[in-house]
Every structure is written in structure tokens, then in C-alpha cells.
PDB file of C-alpha atoms in Angstrom:
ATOM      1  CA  UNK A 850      77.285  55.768  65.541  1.00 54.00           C
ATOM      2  CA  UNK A 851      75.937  52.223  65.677  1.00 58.00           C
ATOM      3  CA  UNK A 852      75.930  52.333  61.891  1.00 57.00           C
ATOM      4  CA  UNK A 853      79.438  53.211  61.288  1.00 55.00           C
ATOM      5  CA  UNK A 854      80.416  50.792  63.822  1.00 54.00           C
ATOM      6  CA  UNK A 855      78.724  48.144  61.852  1.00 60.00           C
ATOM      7  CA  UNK A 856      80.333  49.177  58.433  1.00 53.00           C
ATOM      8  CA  UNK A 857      83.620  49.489  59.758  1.00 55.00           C
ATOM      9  CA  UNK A 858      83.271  45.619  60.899  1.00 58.00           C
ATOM     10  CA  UNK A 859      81.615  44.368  57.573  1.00 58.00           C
ATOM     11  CA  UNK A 860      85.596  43.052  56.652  1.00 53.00           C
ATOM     12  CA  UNK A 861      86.500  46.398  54.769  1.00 51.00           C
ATOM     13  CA  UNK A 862      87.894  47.902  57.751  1.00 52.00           C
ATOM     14  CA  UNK A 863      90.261  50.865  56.276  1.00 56.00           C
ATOM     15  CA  UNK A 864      88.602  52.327  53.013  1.00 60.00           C
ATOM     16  CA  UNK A 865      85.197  53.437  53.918  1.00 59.00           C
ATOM     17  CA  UNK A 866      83.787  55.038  51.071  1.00 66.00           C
ATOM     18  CA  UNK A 867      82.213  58.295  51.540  1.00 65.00           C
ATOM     19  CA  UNK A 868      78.968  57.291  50.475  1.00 65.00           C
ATOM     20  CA  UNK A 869      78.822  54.853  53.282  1.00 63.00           C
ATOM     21  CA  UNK A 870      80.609  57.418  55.642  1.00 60.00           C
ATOM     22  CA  UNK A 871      77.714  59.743  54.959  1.00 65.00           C
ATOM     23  CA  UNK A 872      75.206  57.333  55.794  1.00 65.00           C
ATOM     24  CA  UNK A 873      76.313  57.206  59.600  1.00 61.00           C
ATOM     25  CA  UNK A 874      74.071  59.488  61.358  1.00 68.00           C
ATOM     26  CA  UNK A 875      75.638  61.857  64.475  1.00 75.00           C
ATOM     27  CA  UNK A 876      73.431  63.941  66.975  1.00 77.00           C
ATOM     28  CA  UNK A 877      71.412  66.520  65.338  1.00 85.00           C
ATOM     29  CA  UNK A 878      71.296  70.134  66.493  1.00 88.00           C
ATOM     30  CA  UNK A 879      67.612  70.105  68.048  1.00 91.00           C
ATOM     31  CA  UNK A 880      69.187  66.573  70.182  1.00 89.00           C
ATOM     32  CA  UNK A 881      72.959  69.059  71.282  1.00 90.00           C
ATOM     33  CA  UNK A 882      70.843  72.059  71.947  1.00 93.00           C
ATOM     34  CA  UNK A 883      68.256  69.750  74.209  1.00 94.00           C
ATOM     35  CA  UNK A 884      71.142  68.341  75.625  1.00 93.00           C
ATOM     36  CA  UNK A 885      72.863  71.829  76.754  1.00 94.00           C
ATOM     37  CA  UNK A 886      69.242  72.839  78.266  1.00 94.00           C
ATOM     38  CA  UNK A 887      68.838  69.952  80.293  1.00 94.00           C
ATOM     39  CA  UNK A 888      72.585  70.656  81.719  1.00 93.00           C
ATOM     40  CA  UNK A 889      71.516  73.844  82.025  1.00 92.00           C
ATOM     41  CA  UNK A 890      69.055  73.528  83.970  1.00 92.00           C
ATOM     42  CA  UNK A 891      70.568  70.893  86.556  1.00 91.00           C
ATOM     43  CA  UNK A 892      73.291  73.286  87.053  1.00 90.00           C
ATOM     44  CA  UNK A 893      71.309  75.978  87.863  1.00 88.00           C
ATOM     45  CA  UNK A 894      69.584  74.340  90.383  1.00 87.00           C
ATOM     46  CA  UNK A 895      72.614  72.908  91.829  1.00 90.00           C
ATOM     47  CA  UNK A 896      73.965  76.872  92.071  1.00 90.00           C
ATOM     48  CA  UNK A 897      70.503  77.872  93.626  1.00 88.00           C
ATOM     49  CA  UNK A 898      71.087  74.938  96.061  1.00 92.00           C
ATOM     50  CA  UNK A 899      74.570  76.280  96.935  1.00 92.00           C
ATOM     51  CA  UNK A 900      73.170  79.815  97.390  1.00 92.00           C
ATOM     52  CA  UNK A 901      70.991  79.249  99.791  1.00 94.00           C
ATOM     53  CA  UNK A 902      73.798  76.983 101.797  1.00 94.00           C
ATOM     54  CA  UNK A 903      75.909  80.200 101.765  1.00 93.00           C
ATOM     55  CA  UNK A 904      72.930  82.372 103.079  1.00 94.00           C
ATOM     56  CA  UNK A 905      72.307  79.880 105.841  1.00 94.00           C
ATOM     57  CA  UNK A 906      75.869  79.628 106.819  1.00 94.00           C
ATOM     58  CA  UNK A 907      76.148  83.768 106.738  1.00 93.00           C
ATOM     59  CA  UNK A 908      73.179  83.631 109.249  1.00 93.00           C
ATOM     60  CA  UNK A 909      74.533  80.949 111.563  1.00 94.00           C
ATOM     61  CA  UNK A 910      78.117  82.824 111.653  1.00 94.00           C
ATOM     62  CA  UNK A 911      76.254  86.491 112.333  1.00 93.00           C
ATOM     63  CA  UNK A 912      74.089  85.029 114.983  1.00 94.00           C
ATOM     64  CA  UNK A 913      77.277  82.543 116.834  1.00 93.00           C
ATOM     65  CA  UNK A 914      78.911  86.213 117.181  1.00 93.00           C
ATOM     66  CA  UNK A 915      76.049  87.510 118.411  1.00 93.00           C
ATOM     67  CA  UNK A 916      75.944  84.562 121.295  1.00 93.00           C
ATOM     68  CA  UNK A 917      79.931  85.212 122.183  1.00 93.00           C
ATOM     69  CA  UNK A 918      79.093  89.195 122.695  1.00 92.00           C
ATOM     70  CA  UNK A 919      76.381  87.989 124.649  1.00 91.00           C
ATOM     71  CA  UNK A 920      78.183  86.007 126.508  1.00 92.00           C
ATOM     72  CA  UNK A 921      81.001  88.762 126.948  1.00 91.00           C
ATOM     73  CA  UNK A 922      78.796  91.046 128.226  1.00 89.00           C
ATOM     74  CA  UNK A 923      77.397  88.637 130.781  1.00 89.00           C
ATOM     75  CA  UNK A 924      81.016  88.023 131.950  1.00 90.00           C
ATOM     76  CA  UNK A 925      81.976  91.793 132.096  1.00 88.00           C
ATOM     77  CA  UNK A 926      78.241  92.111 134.674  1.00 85.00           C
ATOM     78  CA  UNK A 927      79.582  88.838 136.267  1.00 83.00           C
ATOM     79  CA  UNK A 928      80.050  90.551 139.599  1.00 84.00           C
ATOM     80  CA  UNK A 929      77.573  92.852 141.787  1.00 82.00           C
ATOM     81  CA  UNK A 930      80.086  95.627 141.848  1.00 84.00           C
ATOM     82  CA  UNK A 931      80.130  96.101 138.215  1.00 85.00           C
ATOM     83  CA  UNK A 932      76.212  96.268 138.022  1.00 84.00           C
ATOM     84  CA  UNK A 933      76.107  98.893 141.049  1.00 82.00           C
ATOM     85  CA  UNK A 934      78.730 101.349 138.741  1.00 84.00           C
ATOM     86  CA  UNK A 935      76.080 101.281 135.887  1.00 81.00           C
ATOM     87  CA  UNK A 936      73.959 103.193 137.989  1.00 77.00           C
ATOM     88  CA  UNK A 937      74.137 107.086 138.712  1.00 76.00           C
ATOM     89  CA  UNK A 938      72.191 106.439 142.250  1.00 75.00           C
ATOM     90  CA  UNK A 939      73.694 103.740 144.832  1.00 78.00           C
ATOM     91  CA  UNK A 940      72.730  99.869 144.456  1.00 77.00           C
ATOM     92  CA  UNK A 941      71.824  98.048 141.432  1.00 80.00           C
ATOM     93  CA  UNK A 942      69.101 100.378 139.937  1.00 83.00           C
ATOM     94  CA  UNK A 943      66.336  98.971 137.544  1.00 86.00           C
ATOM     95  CA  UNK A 944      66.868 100.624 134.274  1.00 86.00           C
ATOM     96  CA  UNK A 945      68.071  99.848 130.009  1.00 88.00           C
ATOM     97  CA  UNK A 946      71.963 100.576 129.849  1.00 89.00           C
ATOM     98  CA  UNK A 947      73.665 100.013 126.581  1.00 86.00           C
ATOM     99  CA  UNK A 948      76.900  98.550 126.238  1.00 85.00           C
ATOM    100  CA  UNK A 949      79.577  99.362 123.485  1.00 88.00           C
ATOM    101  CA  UNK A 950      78.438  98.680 120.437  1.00 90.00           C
ATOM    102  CA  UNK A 951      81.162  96.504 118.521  1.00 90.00           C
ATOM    103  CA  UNK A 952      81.793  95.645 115.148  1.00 91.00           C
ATOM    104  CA  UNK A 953      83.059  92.493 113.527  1.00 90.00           C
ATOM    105  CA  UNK A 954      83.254  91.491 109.772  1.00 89.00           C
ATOM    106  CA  UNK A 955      81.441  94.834 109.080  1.00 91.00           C
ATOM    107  CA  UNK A 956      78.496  93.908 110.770  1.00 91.00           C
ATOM    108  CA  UNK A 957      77.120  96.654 113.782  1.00 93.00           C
ATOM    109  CA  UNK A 958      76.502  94.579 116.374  1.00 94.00           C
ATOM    110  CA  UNK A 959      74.705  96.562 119.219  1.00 93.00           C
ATOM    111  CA  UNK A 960      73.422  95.299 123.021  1.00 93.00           C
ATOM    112  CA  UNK A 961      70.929  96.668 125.320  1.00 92.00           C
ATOM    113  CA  UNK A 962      71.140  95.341 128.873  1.00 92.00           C
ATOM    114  CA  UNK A 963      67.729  95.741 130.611  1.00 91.00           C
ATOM    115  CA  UNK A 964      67.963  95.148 134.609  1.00 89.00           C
ATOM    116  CA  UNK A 965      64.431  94.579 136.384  1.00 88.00           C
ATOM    117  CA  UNK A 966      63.513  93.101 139.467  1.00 86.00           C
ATOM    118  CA  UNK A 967      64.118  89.394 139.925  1.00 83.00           C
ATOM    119  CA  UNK A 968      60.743  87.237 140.622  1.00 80.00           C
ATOM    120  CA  UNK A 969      61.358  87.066 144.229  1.00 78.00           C
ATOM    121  CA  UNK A 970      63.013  89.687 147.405  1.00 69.00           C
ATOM    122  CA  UNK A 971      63.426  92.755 144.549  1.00 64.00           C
ATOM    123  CA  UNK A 972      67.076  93.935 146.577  1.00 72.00           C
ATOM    124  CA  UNK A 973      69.326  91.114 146.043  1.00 79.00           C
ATOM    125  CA  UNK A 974      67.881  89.537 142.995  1.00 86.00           C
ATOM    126  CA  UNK A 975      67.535  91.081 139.515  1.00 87.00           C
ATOM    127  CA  UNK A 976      66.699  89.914 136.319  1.00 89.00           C
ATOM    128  CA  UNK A 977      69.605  90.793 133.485  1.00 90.00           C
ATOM    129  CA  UNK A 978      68.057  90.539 130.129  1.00 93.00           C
ATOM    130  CA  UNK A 979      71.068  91.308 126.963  1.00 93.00           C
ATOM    131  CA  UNK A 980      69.047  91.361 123.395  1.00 94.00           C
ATOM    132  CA  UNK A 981      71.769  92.238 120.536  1.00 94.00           C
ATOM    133  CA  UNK A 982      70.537  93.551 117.580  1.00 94.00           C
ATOM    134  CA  UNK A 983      72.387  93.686 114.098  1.00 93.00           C
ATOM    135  CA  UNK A 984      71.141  94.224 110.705  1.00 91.00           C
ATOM    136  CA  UNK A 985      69.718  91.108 109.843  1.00 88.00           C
ATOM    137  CA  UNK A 986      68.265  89.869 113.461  1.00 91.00           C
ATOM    138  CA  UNK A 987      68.612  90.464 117.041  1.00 92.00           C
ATOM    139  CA  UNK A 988      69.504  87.856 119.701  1.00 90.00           C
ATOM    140  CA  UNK A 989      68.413  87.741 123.574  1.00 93.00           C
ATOM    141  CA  UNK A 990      69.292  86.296 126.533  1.00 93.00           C
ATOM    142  CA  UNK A 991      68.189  86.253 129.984  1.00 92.00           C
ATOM    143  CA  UNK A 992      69.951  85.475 133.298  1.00 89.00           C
ATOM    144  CA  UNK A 993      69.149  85.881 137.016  1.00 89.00           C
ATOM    145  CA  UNK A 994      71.658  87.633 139.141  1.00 87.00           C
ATOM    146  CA  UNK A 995      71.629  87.528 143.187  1.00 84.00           C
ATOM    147  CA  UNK A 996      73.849  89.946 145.614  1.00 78.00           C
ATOM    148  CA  UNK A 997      75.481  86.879 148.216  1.00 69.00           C
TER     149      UNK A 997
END
């Protein structure tokens, strides 16, 4: 390119002759096809780069779902009365009760709600522990829970 450039200002601006138009060189083949490979390459690892920022995201929205249903679940056990009508037998009974399982952009999202004793005066404290489990992870979260 440099070459033509300099023959086209040598003063005989507008009648190149073909021998001298032949002598300007352009990119080879080996030099385009290099070219296209190292493009290729950069843009491959730019779309590997945005795959794994969709993964990540997928992850983070499955388990933020996973938190609210937690936290629904905790709300619907908010009071005393609701824990006492899990149980068959009268009082807050120690036991694994599952929940409905729900689902929400196809995903199976399904809780366990394990009651046990709390750490201190077993009758009006318990222990509520909620682990949700979907197909790619589960998520738990405890709380204490006192009869006042």
C-alpha cells in the first residue's frame, strides 16, 4: 500500500501504468487467513467469557427464589398456632414436615421443614430449620421460634 501511495505522488497522479500498478503489494493469503484466526480466537474467548456470565447469573436467579420460598415458608410458620396444626398429636411436635413443593420458571423447587428442640427449656422453644432443594443445589435456613 505504501508503494502505490508513493507512485501515485511521484507527479503522474492519474495514469498509473499497470506495470507499476502490479508492483504494489496487498496482504497475502497466509497474512488474511492469520488475521481471521487471531479474530477467531479473541471472539471465542469473549463468547466463553459471556457463557459463563450467563451460568452464574442462572445460579444467582435459581438460588434468590430459593431465599423468597424460604422466606415464605417462614412467614406462613410465623405464628405458634400454625406450627401446633402440623402436628397429628397436640403442641408443637418435633418431627420433618414438607411443605408444597412449588414450581417457578420450570424449576421443582421443594422444602423440608425440620422442627427440633430449641437449645434451651425444649416446650416453648424450637429450632425451625427450612433446606430447599432444586435440581442444581439446595438452600437452608435456620430460625429459632419461642411460644410467648
Amino acid at each position: 500500500m505504501k508503494k502505490y501511495l508513493e507512485l501515485k505522488n511521484r507527479g503522474n497522479k492519474n495514469n498509473l501504468t499497470m506495470k507499476q500498478f502490479n508492483n504494489v503489494k496487498g496482504f497475502s493469503l497466509i497474512e488474511v487467513a492469520i488475521a481471521l484466526a487471531l479474530l477467531a480466537l479473541f471472539f471465542g474467548g469473549m463468547l466463553g467469557i459471556f457463557e459463563r456470565g450467563a451460568i452464574a447469573s442462572r445460579k444467582t436467579q435459581e438460588r434468590t427464589v430459593a431465599h423468597s420460598l424460604a422466606r415464605a415458608v417462614f412467614e406462613q410458620y410465623a405464628s405458634w398456632s400454625a406450627l401446633d396444626a402440623l402436628s397429628v398429636a397436640p403442641g408443637v411436635t418435633n418431627g420433618i414436615y414438607p411443605p408444597t413443593a412449588s414450581t417457578i420458571n420450570n424449576i421443582t423447587y421443594t422444602p423440608s421443614l425440620t422442627i427440633a428442640d430449641g437449645p434451651i427449656v425444649p416446650t416453648q422453644l424450637k429450632q425451625l430449620s427450612l433446606t430447599i432443594a432444586w435440581s442444581a443445589g439446595t438452600f437452608t435456613i435456620s430460625t429459632l421460634k419461642a411460644d410467648y
